[in-house]
Amino acid sequence: MSSAAEVRGPSKEADLKRAMQPLLKPKRRWQAADTVIAASATLIAIIAAVFVLLCIDGYNTRIDRAETRGQLAASTVAEGARWVISSALVVLDGMATFLEHDVANASARTLTQFESIVGAIPAQMELGIYDRSGNAIAGASSREVPASIAEEDYFAELARGASWSLGAQANSEGTGDPTFSVARRLATSDGTFTGAIIIAVDGSVLGRIAETLDLGPGSTVSIIRSDGWVIARRPPLPAPLDLSGTNAFKNLNAGEVGSYMSQTSPADGVSRIVSFRHVHDLGYVAVASIALDTVLADLWRGIWIVSLLLAPIAGALLIGSFMTARLLRRTESTSRSLAAALAHNQTLFQEIHHRVKNNLQSVTSLLQLQPIPAEVKTNMSQRIAAMSAVHEHIYRSGTFSTVYVRDYLRTLIENIRAGYDPKVTVVDQIEDVAVDKDAATPLGLIVNEVVSNSFKHAFADGRAGTVTVTLAAMDGGRAKLMIRDNGLGFDPSAPSKGIGRRLIRGFVAQLQGEAQTSADGTEFTLTFPLAKASA
Amino acid sequence: MKILVVEDEPLIRIGLASLFEESGYSTLEASNADEAIRAIEHEPDVSVIVTDVDMPGSMDGVRLAHFVRDRWPPVKLIVISGKIGVSSTQLPPGARFFTKPCRDDVLLAAIRDLSAQGGPQ
């Protein structure tokens, strides 16, 4: 407590409480523990962010790769389908020539001729010959072709004048397997429509192409007529499918070639990367699609494995940082309570010191109130003050085992001088020697007695003079105190009235020192050990 | 010459008053700053105030010293305390400071010295 405002107060306890308030109830502030948690949380966030970025990059790479692969596959399907359809058209041309463009020439021989031509073609093909009404010419047509194609759009197209047309997926009359038809118009030389020849191609022909592509599970290849009807698909569709009006159809017509992500296939609902290539001269689009699950399978596996590795590391990091933080918090809390205890002790110590000094003043007052001579009262108050001086010095210096005596003795001598005639001066030549704490009080009391005596008696006639106090360390761990005055002097062998000389003898014995007074009584010498002798 | 002793602990107050009376001074006693101020107001011939620092009431001894110095400049001031941290630099110029326990002769010498000066500081 250093300011006057703190000195006064309603009570000592209130002082204590006020002094300790900030130590006992600290505000919530950023602590080392918070830094540990924040650092590990940041580290985990960074690891997670890098992981997510790598996943996104891996995803994009796989999608790109699937699109490239799909493009290649779509081109292969486009060419494969071209060969199949072109072959069918060549065969149809041959058959038209064989029939001399007249349905009336169709017979069982026609079928035999057809089979001899298509035998070398690596696709199952069936022949159908139809009159102008769309009815099959029995005997000249294969059993697998439909009896009538009057309702088919490709027949209508031929009737309208197209030289050839392409049918959408249909199902074989005999086996029920999916087929598609390539049809050719028959007409007289003046262009009158007389009928049609069709070749029903087994849809599984796409399977052969798909096998070589090896696009993986869930993948498809298909050819789709320009108007949106599916011509053939691998794996096969259970029923004919028209894509016109769907998002898939819009995406397929976005360019000559391309790829897009299909969230839901119109055929089976599977998510796929779809690549396509248009073949305009033959009127179809070749499509290859790879299932998203297939594309991303290894990515998911990689993410799963890395997560299995990272999750325990992140968990350990978090647990570790929380444990460290808890330890730090506990340490900080301990430090705070120690600091509070220290502050409490300091306050108590000050309070005790204050109380000791006040009590000594009370003792002085008690003596003052006794009916004893004023001189005795004064001497007693001097001795009490001298005892208190070392107490105060130890308190202020903060060192408790040894006491550096120069400031202490100077204060003491100054206090003695203040009570006497200002004509007498004091010269001190005091070395700052360190004495044992138990020696400080007797040393001070000896100085008090001797110097007070000099002031009191040596200049009693009012003369001016000097008291010289010398303290110096000697060899052998001892010190020498010398107090000399240039006053009246006295006979040290004469009997003493007061207790002064008796006290001096007692204090000298306590110091384990040796003292002597010069014959004229003007010089007092004391030698004493600086360190406490081990008794 | 009249000395006002301001001290909240009765034993110390009585002891100091007794010391001054034995030396031939007349004394007044107050147990806190407010009483002290009332005493000076009623007894304008007080020439020295000897006050403790640590006292209950509206002012401590240090503030009392400043107050008296401002209001009654000729009154001499002696401040005594057992408290650590109080020093003469906190006091008005000319006021004397002594730590408790005080030597009788030192207190009396200070009073003699101050009263010999006369007039305001």
XYZ file of C-alpha atoms in Angstrom:
656
model
C 0.000 0.000 0.000
C 1.803 3.036 -1.173
C -0.763 5.756 -1.568
C -2.484 7.760 1.090
C -5.884 6.859 -0.342
C -5.232 3.216 0.397
C -3.991 3.918 3.892
C -7.363 5.034 5.162
C -10.286 2.678 4.876
C -13.315 1.483 6.755
C -11.543 -1.651 8.000
C -8.417 -3.742 7.466
C -10.443 -6.671 6.174
C -12.004 -4.504 3.504
C -8.477 -3.477 2.510
C -7.466 -7.108 2.239
C -10.474 -8.047 0.172
C -9.964 -5.111 -2.155
C -6.293 -5.990 -2.635
C -7.106 -9.564 -3.534
C -10.168 -8.974 -5.709
C -8.389 -8.899 -9.077
C -6.433 -12.026 -8.196
C -9.378 -14.119 -7.061
C -11.829 -13.232 -9.804
C -9.910 -12.781 -13.043
C -11.850 -11.863 -16.187
C -12.115 -14.578 -18.829
C -9.187 -13.874 -21.090
C -7.285 -15.615 -23.875
C -5.060 -18.250 -22.340
C -2.312 -20.561 -23.569
C -4.832 -23.408 -23.435
C -7.046 -21.611 -25.969
C -4.069 -21.232 -28.296
C -3.392 -24.975 -28.138
C -7.013 -25.820 -28.996
C -7.183 -23.165 -31.722
C -3.916 -24.399 -33.259
C -5.000 -28.025 -33.397
C -8.471 -27.091 -34.659
C -6.839 -24.998 -37.402
C -4.498 -27.863 -38.264
C -7.413 -30.297 -38.517
C -9.369 -27.783 -40.613
C -6.384 -27.379 -42.972
C -5.965 -31.160 -43.294
C -9.706 -31.530 -43.952
C -9.626 -28.711 -46.528
C -6.654 -30.260 -48.364
C -8.399 -33.626 -48.273
C -11.605 -32.144 -49.713
C -9.623 -30.314 -52.436
C -7.838 -33.549 -53.372
C -11.210 -35.336 -53.504
C -12.684 -32.648 -55.767
C -9.608 -32.792 -58.002
C -9.806 -36.605 -58.108
C -13.494 -36.414 -58.952
C -12.928 -33.950 -61.809
C -10.015 -35.989 -63.178
C -12.122 -39.155 -63.211
C -15.064 -37.418 -64.895
C -12.720 -36.001 -67.568
C -11.143 -39.399 -68.118
C -14.588 -41.052 -68.379
C -15.696 -38.468 -70.937
C -12.584 -39.079 -73.052
C -13.099 -42.818 -72.844
C -16.813 -42.410 -73.614
C -16.011 -40.310 -76.692
C -13.727 -43.023 -77.994
C -16.371 -45.657 -77.305
C -19.110 -43.577 -79.004
C -16.909 -43.279 -82.114
C -16.317 -47.025 -82.111
C -20.054 -47.688 -81.774
C -20.795 -45.169 -84.544
C -18.413 -46.944 -86.935
C -19.525 -50.420 -85.919
C -23.159 -49.501 -86.467
C -22.265 -47.919 -89.816
C -20.747 -51.210 -90.956
C -23.789 -53.183 -89.854
C -26.344 -50.826 -91.434
C -24.282 -50.353 -94.583
C -23.912 -54.127 -94.922
C -27.687 -54.471 -94.580
C -28.197 -51.787 -97.222
C -25.782 -53.535 -99.615
C -27.620 -56.816 -99.075
C -30.978 -55.037 -99.608
C -29.683 -53.582 -102.882
C -28.592 -57.052 -103.963
C -31.959 -58.503 -103.077
C -33.816 -55.721 -104.940
C -31.814 -56.480 -108.024
C -32.507 -60.191 -107.531
C -36.267 -59.471 -107.371
C -35.955 -57.073 -110.292
C -37.661 -54.489 -108.067
C -40.934 -56.398 -108.110
C -42.521 -58.067 -105.114
C -44.263 -60.449 -107.449
C -40.942 -62.169 -108.082
C -40.565 -63.127 -104.441
C -40.447 -66.820 -103.692
C -38.814 -69.421 -101.479
C -35.798 -69.097 -103.731
C -35.504 -65.531 -102.701
C -35.006 -66.579 -99.089
C -32.385 -69.165 -100.060
C -30.558 -66.555 -102.103
C -30.648 -64.149 -99.117
C -29.248 -66.683 -96.713
C -26.401 -67.433 -99.067
C -25.518 -63.744 -99.194
C -25.726 -62.902 -95.460
C -24.085 -66.116 -94.273
C -20.718 -64.379 -94.144
C -22.001 -61.324 -92.243
C -21.240 -61.555 -88.474
C -24.700 -60.363 -87.466
C -27.949 -62.257 -87.263
C -30.139 -60.932 -90.096
C -33.626 -61.974 -91.157
C -35.354 -61.146 -94.458
C -38.846 -59.785 -94.846
C -40.573 -58.997 -98.142
C -43.795 -56.974 -98.013
C -46.359 -55.919 -100.613
C -47.504 -52.329 -100.997
C -50.027 -52.822 -98.179
C -47.308 -53.838 -95.765
C -48.205 -57.529 -95.607
C -45.437 -60.096 -95.605
C -45.086 -62.361 -98.646
C -45.253 -65.721 -96.925
C -42.636 -68.192 -98.039
C -40.302 -65.452 -99.203
C -39.987 -63.976 -95.694
C -38.274 -65.306 -92.617
C -40.557 -66.522 -89.831
C -38.986 -64.077 -87.378
C -40.187 -60.950 -89.192
C -43.616 -59.441 -88.455
C -46.561 -60.478 -90.654
C -47.456 -56.849 -91.257
C -45.495 -53.630 -91.080
C -48.341 -51.440 -92.309
C -48.354 -49.495 -89.038
C -44.557 -49.031 -88.835
C -43.186 -45.551 -89.356
C -40.293 -46.774 -91.491
C -42.813 -48.421 -93.897
C -44.788 -45.211 -94.102
C -41.573 -43.372 -94.910
C -40.873 -45.768 -97.815
C -44.459 -45.381 -99.064
C -43.924 -41.616 -99.048
C -40.948 -42.061 -101.397
C -37.806 -42.572 -99.265
C -35.422 -45.044 -100.908
C -34.537 -46.606 -97.538
C -35.408 -46.207 -93.887
C -34.369 -47.317 -90.419
C -36.727 -48.937 -87.892
C -36.629 -48.477 -84.137
C -36.174 -51.374 -81.725
C -38.818 -54.074 -82.169
C -39.031 -57.548 -80.787
C -38.534 -60.656 -82.848
C -41.755 -62.557 -83.671
C -40.091 -65.841 -82.892
C -37.574 -65.332 -80.048
C -38.827 -62.038 -78.589
C -35.258 -60.699 -78.738
C -34.842 -57.066 -79.695
C -34.193 -56.395 -83.366
C -34.158 -53.388 -85.608
C -35.041 -53.116 -89.232
C -33.264 -51.653 -92.251
C -35.865 -51.252 -95.010
C -35.654 -50.603 -98.777
C -38.316 -49.310 -101.135
C -39.390 -51.332 -104.133
C -40.859 -49.425 -107.060
C -41.536 -49.788 -110.728
C -39.351 -47.995 -113.197
C -41.792 -45.088 -113.236
C -41.450 -44.803 -109.448
C -44.724 -46.455 -108.377
C -44.368 -47.943 -104.869
C -44.781 -51.713 -105.049
C -43.554 -52.899 -101.643
C -40.594 -53.149 -99.305
C -37.731 -55.425 -98.422
C -36.516 -55.325 -94.840
C -33.655 -56.887 -92.980
C -34.311 -57.376 -89.269
C -30.929 -57.144 -87.536
C -30.464 -58.851 -84.184
C -29.951 -56.085 -81.600
C -27.291 -58.125 -79.830
C -24.898 -57.032 -82.575
C -24.114 -54.064 -80.294
C -22.973 -56.552 -77.676
C -20.033 -57.573 -79.796
C -18.902 -53.978 -80.137
C -19.453 -53.273 -76.418
C -17.381 -56.271 -75.348
C -14.259 -54.906 -76.976
C -14.779 -51.528 -75.254
C -14.898 -52.958 -71.735
C -16.575 -49.893 -70.212
C -17.241 -51.617 -66.906
C -20.339 -52.560 -64.918
C -23.482 -50.496 -65.405
C -22.237 -49.080 -68.703
C -24.248 -48.999 -71.933
C -23.837 -48.545 -75.666
C -26.743 -47.686 -77.921
C -27.748 -46.289 -81.263
C -30.651 -43.899 -81.380
C -32.572 -42.819 -84.412
C -32.441 -39.085 -85.162
C -36.107 -38.704 -84.104
C -35.355 -40.082 -80.632
C -36.410 -43.727 -80.899
C -33.837 -46.183 -79.600
C -32.693 -48.495 -82.398
C -30.587 -50.842 -80.307
C -29.030 -50.881 -76.894
C -26.657 -53.013 -74.902
C -27.825 -54.153 -72.393
C -31.133 -54.538 -74.280
C -34.269 -52.605 -73.433
C -37.348 -54.689 -72.509
C -39.551 -52.501 -74.711
C -39.166 -49.809 -77.403
C -38.235 -46.407 -76.007
C -38.756 -42.921 -77.422
C -36.372 -40.300 -76.033
C -37.840 -37.314 -77.875
C -39.023 -34.725 -75.406
C -36.610 -35.889 -72.693
C -33.615 -34.001 -71.369
C -31.442 -36.808 -72.697
C -32.632 -36.075 -76.256
C -31.862 -32.355 -75.807
C -28.383 -33.155 -74.513
C -27.732 -35.554 -77.402
C -28.581 -32.824 -79.895
C -26.334 -30.229 -78.247
C -23.583 -30.936 -80.810
C -22.046 -33.322 -83.306
C -20.057 -35.022 -80.609
C -20.053 -34.444 -76.864
C -20.482 -35.694 -73.336
C -22.805 -34.873 -70.486
C -23.691 -36.003 -67.015
C -26.979 -37.866 -66.866
C -28.300 -37.929 -63.297
C -31.107 -40.324 -64.164
C -31.187 -42.478 -67.243
C -34.623 -42.455 -68.959
C -34.172 -46.192 -69.527
C -33.124 -47.481 -66.085
C -32.612 -44.510 -63.746
C -28.852 -45.026 -63.336
C -26.452 -42.006 -63.161
C -23.994 -42.057 -66.035
C -21.473 -40.045 -68.028
C -22.936 -40.093 -71.541
C -20.841 -39.524 -74.692
C -22.291 -39.414 -78.200
C -21.459 -39.019 -81.875
C -23.960 -38.184 -84.603
C -23.935 -40.128 -87.870
C -26.108 -37.882 -90.030
C -25.863 -39.746 -93.343
C -27.406 -42.847 -91.754
C -29.715 -40.927 -89.367
C -28.659 -42.102 -85.954
C -26.634 -41.122 -82.883
C -24.087 -43.520 -81.387
C -24.011 -43.352 -77.618
C -21.619 -44.809 -75.026
C -22.320 -44.201 -71.336
C -20.285 -45.195 -68.312
C -21.965 -45.626 -64.925
C -20.915 -42.953 -62.431
C -20.445 -45.631 -59.764
C -17.932 -47.366 -62.028
C -16.144 -44.097 -62.790
C -15.864 -43.151 -59.117
C -15.466 -46.590 -57.513
C -11.714 -46.269 -56.904
C -12.146 -42.649 -55.756
C -14.651 -43.723 -53.094
C -12.346 -46.536 -52.027
C -9.398 -44.112 -51.808
C -11.449 -41.614 -49.779
C -12.564 -44.376 -47.449
C -8.989 -45.627 -46.865
C -7.565 -42.112 -46.343
C -10.475 -41.280 -43.988
C -9.698 -44.406 -41.976
C -6.120 -43.147 -41.629
C -6.917 -39.467 -41.036
C -9.823 -39.821 -38.628
C -7.766 -41.460 -35.845
C -4.934 -38.940 -36.379
C -7.351 -36.001 -36.162
C -9.063 -37.587 -33.167
C -5.731 -38.136 -31.397
C -4.701 -34.560 -32.182
C -7.948 -33.192 -30.758
C -7.845 -35.350 -27.642
C -4.164 -34.489 -27.156
C -4.796 -30.781 -27.487
C -7.755 -30.901 -25.106
C -5.654 -32.768 -22.540
C -2.803 -30.289 -22.963
C -5.263 -27.414 -22.656
C -6.732 -28.884 -19.493
C -3.266 -29.294 -18.028
C -2.394 -25.704 -18.959
C -5.636 -24.418 -17.469
C -4.952 -26.303 -14.268
C -1.414 -24.904 -14.133
C -2.687 -21.391 -14.741
C -5.318 -21.785 -12.079
C -2.650 -23.018 -9.652
C -0.432 -20.043 -10.527
C -3.347 -17.693 -9.945
C -4.153 -19.142 -6.551
C -0.459 -19.048 -5.647
C -0.282 -15.401 -6.716
C -3.414 -14.702 -4.685
C -1.907 -16.473 -1.688
C 1.313 -14.496 -2.107
C -0.587 -11.206 -2.285
C -2.572 -12.250 0.764
C 0.637 -13.066 2.624
C 2.207 -9.749 1.664
C -0.855 -7.890 2.877
C -0.843 -9.861 6.118
C 2.882 -9.279 6.527
C 2.422 -5.521 6.107
C -0.422 -5.618 8.540
C 1.639 -7.506 11.136
C 4.543 -5.124 10.648
C 2.224 -2.180 11.140
C 0.780 -3.798 14.247
C 4.238 -4.529 15.716
C 5.294 -0.907 15.314
C 2.037 0.390 16.752
C 2.379 -1.978 19.711
C 5.918 -0.753 20.362
C 4.537 2.787 20.337
C 1.897 1.611 22.833
C 4.689 0.212 25.041
C 6.420 3.608 24.855
C 3.113 5.211 25.888
C 2.717 2.819 28.820
C 6.210 3.747 29.995
C 5.373 7.418 29.529
C 2.379 7.030 31.825
C 4.501 5.452 34.596
C 5.610 7.691 37.458
C 9.302 7.427 36.601
C 11.863 10.101 35.801
C 11.573 11.703 32.368
C 15.176 10.783 31.521
C 14.437 7.084 32.043
C 11.352 7.371 29.848
C 13.410 9.015 27.118
C 16.133 6.362 27.346
C 13.519 3.622 27.095
C 11.854 5.234 24.097
C 15.267 5.443 22.421
C 15.946 1.749 23.008
C 12.499 0.735 21.767
C 12.979 2.868 18.651
C 16.421 1.315 18.055
C 14.960 -2.196 18.286
C 12.218 -1.223 15.864
C 14.731 0.255 13.416
C 16.302 -3.127 12.584
C 12.846 -4.638 12.258
C 11.892 -1.975 9.746
C 15.185 -2.292 7.887
C 14.778 -6.053 7.483
C 11.238 -5.537 6.262
C 12.261 -2.929 3.696
C 15.324 -4.798 2.429
C 13.389 -8.040 1.972
C 16.446 -10.118 2.950
C 15.999 -12.116 6.082
C 19.101 -14.235 6.669
C 21.712 -11.464 6.629
C 21.351 -7.728 7.070
C 23.419 -5.060 5.336
C 23.908 -2.615 8.156
C 25.066 0.693 6.654
C 21.644 2.247 5.922
C 20.229 0.796 9.109
C 22.991 2.264 11.323
C 22.871 5.613 9.518
C 19.103 5.911 10.089
C 19.585 4.940 13.705
C 22.367 7.495 14.286
C 20.356 10.190 12.495
C 17.390 9.482 14.789
C 19.643 9.822 17.859
C 21.166 13.031 16.563
C 17.725 14.526 15.891
C 16.952 14.397 19.597
C 20.011 16.406 20.657
C 21.882 19.640 20.198
C 22.411 20.404 16.502
C 25.882 21.828 17.319
C 27.158 18.274 17.614
C 27.768 16.598 14.262
C 28.189 12.950 13.382
C 30.770 11.631 10.943
C 30.155 8.081 9.848
C 32.566 5.849 8.008
C 30.445 2.762 7.870
C 31.217 -0.054 5.423
C 28.148 -1.879 4.162
C 29.015 -5.162 5.856
C 26.498 -7.977 6.074
C 25.834 -9.342 9.535
C 23.714 -12.232 10.678
C 20.083 -11.221 11.293
C 20.432 -12.164 14.968
C 23.427 -9.836 15.293
C 21.699 -6.791 13.762
C 19.586 -5.899 16.805
C 22.338 -6.119 19.477
C 24.722 -4.211 17.169
C 22.111 -1.460 16.731
C 21.416 -1.327 20.452
C 25.159 -1.028 21.243
C 25.424 1.872 18.771
C 22.301 3.407 20.341
C 23.722 3.214 23.873
C 27.213 4.453 23.048
C 26.209 7.235 20.652
C 23.375 8.395 22.957
C 25.857 8.488 25.838
C 28.239 10.653 23.810
C 25.461 13.098 22.905
C 24.169 13.127 26.449
C 27.398 13.457 28.423
C 30.358 14.397 26.188
C 28.896 17.760 25.169
C 26.838 18.416 28.303
C 28.388 21.881 28.686
C 26.937 22.972 25.363
C 30.177 22.816 23.389
C 30.250 21.935 19.699
C 31.847 18.684 18.693
C 31.898 15.585 16.556
C 30.947 11.995 17.102
C 32.708 9.614 14.694
C 31.305 6.170 13.989
C 33.489 3.734 12.037
C 32.592 0.200 10.992
C 34.946 -1.882 8.860
C 35.345 -5.523 7.971
C 38.550 -7.138 9.255
C 40.433 -10.250 8.268
C 39.170 -13.510 9.713
C 35.463 -12.821 9.134
C 35.256 -10.204 11.856
C 34.286 -6.549 11.889
C 35.416 -3.626 13.976
C 33.098 -0.904 15.301
C 34.677 2.257 16.704
C 32.741 5.185 18.257
C 34.805 8.212 19.239
C 33.929 11.724 20.375
C 35.958 14.846 21.020
C 33.928 15.780 24.075
C 34.485 15.818 27.799
C 35.294 12.154 28.317
C 34.615 10.172 31.482
C 36.204 7.587 33.749
C 35.041 4.191 32.558
C 36.100 2.594 35.833
C 33.751 4.808 37.854
C 30.528 3.062 39.012
C 27.547 3.629 36.643
C 24.151 4.907 37.668
C 22.093 3.668 34.680
C 21.624 0.349 32.956
C 23.476 1.510 29.809
C 26.827 -0.123 30.481
C 25.187 -3.326 31.667
C 23.165 -3.507 28.468
C 26.294 -2.926 26.396
C 28.072 -5.832 28.159
C 25.071 -8.067 27.524
C 24.847 -7.167 23.824
C 28.607 -7.618 23.343
C 28.333 -11.103 24.850
C 25.387 -11.831 22.567
C 27.525 -10.860 19.568
C 30.366 -13.036 20.890
C 32.518 -9.915 20.496
C 35.102 -8.076 22.525
C 34.670 -4.463 23.612
C 36.821 -1.904 25.351
C 36.569 1.751 26.276
C 39.618 4.019 26.219
C 40.901 5.277 29.535
C 39.551 8.791 28.936
C 36.152 7.406 27.961
C 36.169 9.041 24.496
C 36.665 5.923 22.374
C 34.636 2.706 22.331
C 35.911 -0.258 20.279
C 34.084 -3.490 19.483
C 35.232 -6.431 17.384
C 32.759 -9.191 16.542
C 32.325 -12.101 14.126
C 30.215 -11.336 11.029
C 28.881 -14.862 10.635
C 27.021 -16.612 13.378
C 29.373 -18.985 15.186
C 28.179 -22.564 15.057
C 27.821 -23.266 18.743
C 1.709 26.778 23.460
C -0.940 24.249 22.542
C -0.405 20.870 20.825
C -3.230 18.871 19.212
C -2.661 15.108 19.313
C -4.668 13.204 16.645
C -4.531 9.414 17.098
C -7.279 6.767 17.000
C -5.612 4.400 19.511
C -6.357 5.845 22.976
C -3.245 4.416 24.687
C -0.870 5.981 22.169
C -2.868 9.234 22.180
C -2.775 9.516 25.973
C 0.937 8.588 26.064
C 1.826 11.303 23.546
C -0.343 13.887 25.329
C 1.288 12.970 28.642
C 4.785 13.336 27.126
C 3.975 16.835 25.836
C 2.264 17.908 29.066
C 5.266 16.778 31.141
C 7.423 18.971 28.927
C 5.233 21.962 29.722
C 2.903 22.120 26.738
C -0.879 22.198 26.939
C -2.585 19.570 24.762
C -5.836 18.771 23.016
C -6.802 15.267 21.894
C -8.746 14.054 18.846
C -9.363 10.492 17.692
C -9.835 11.283 14.008
C -9.422 14.022 11.404
C -12.965 15.359 11.743
C -12.594 15.803 15.492
C -9.215 17.411 14.914
C -10.662 19.980 12.500
C -13.479 20.826 14.912
C -10.887 21.197 17.699
C -8.774 23.679 15.712
C -11.882 25.627 14.760
C -12.755 26.043 18.456
C -9.207 26.499 19.735
C -7.437 28.748 17.243
C -4.327 28.915 19.481
C -3.252 25.357 18.505
C 0.238 25.818 17.114
C 1.382 22.207 16.513
C -0.566 19.149 15.359
C 0.900 15.679 15.938
C -1.155 13.218 13.878
C -1.187 9.514 13.061
C -1.802 8.467 9.426
C -3.986 5.378 9.624
C -7.298 6.555 11.083
C -10.969 5.932 10.375
C -13.117 8.823 9.153
C -13.282 11.063 6.117
C -9.535 11.788 6.006
C -6.356 10.040 6.955
C -3.441 11.871 8.605
C -1.765 12.710 5.301
C -4.894 14.413 3.959
C -5.467 16.096 7.295
C -1.951 17.543 7.102
C -2.648 18.987 3.648
C -6.022 20.292 4.756
C -4.567 22.040 7.794
C -1.671 23.434 5.781
C -4.163 24.959 3.302
C -6.580 26.307 5.882
C -4.339 27.238 8.823
C -0.900 27.774 7.251
C 0.847 28.823 10.532
C 0.018 25.529 12.289
C 3.082 23.213 12.397
C 2.663 19.582 11.434
C 4.230 16.369 12.723
C 3.020 13.119 11.130
C 3.809 9.744 12.699
C 3.002 6.299 11.293
C 3.803 2.636 11.686
C 2.548 2.008 8.175
C 4.924 0.891 5.453
C 4.809 3.052 2.360
C 4.068 6.401 4.003
C 6.894 8.843 3.434
C 7.630 12.493 3.988
C 7.339 13.174 0.228
C 3.562 12.774 0.538
C 3.376 15.519 3.134
C 3.078 19.284 2.689
C 6.401 21.157 2.780
C 7.722 21.790 6.280
C 5.819 18.918 7.887
C 7.984 16.437 9.829
C 7.549 12.694 9.490
C 8.574 10.031 12.045
C 7.994 6.302 12.036
C 6.497 4.609 15.067
C 7.757 3.884 17.665
C 8.998 7.486 18.085
C 11.743 8.550 20.407
C 10.524 10.970 23.045
C 13.545 13.230 22.645
C 13.198 13.286 18.867
C 9.517 14.318 19.062
C 10.259 17.008 21.630
C 13.236 18.293 19.623
C 11.049 18.505 16.523
C 8.397 20.490 18.434
C 11.032 22.846 19.822
C 12.523 23.255 16.389
C 9.182 23.889 14.650
C 7.934 26.356 17.237
C 11.247 28.227 17.081
C 10.740 28.781 13.336
C 7.442 30.642 13.790
C 5.242 31.913 10.961
C 3.939 29.936 7.965
C 6.172 27.513 6.099
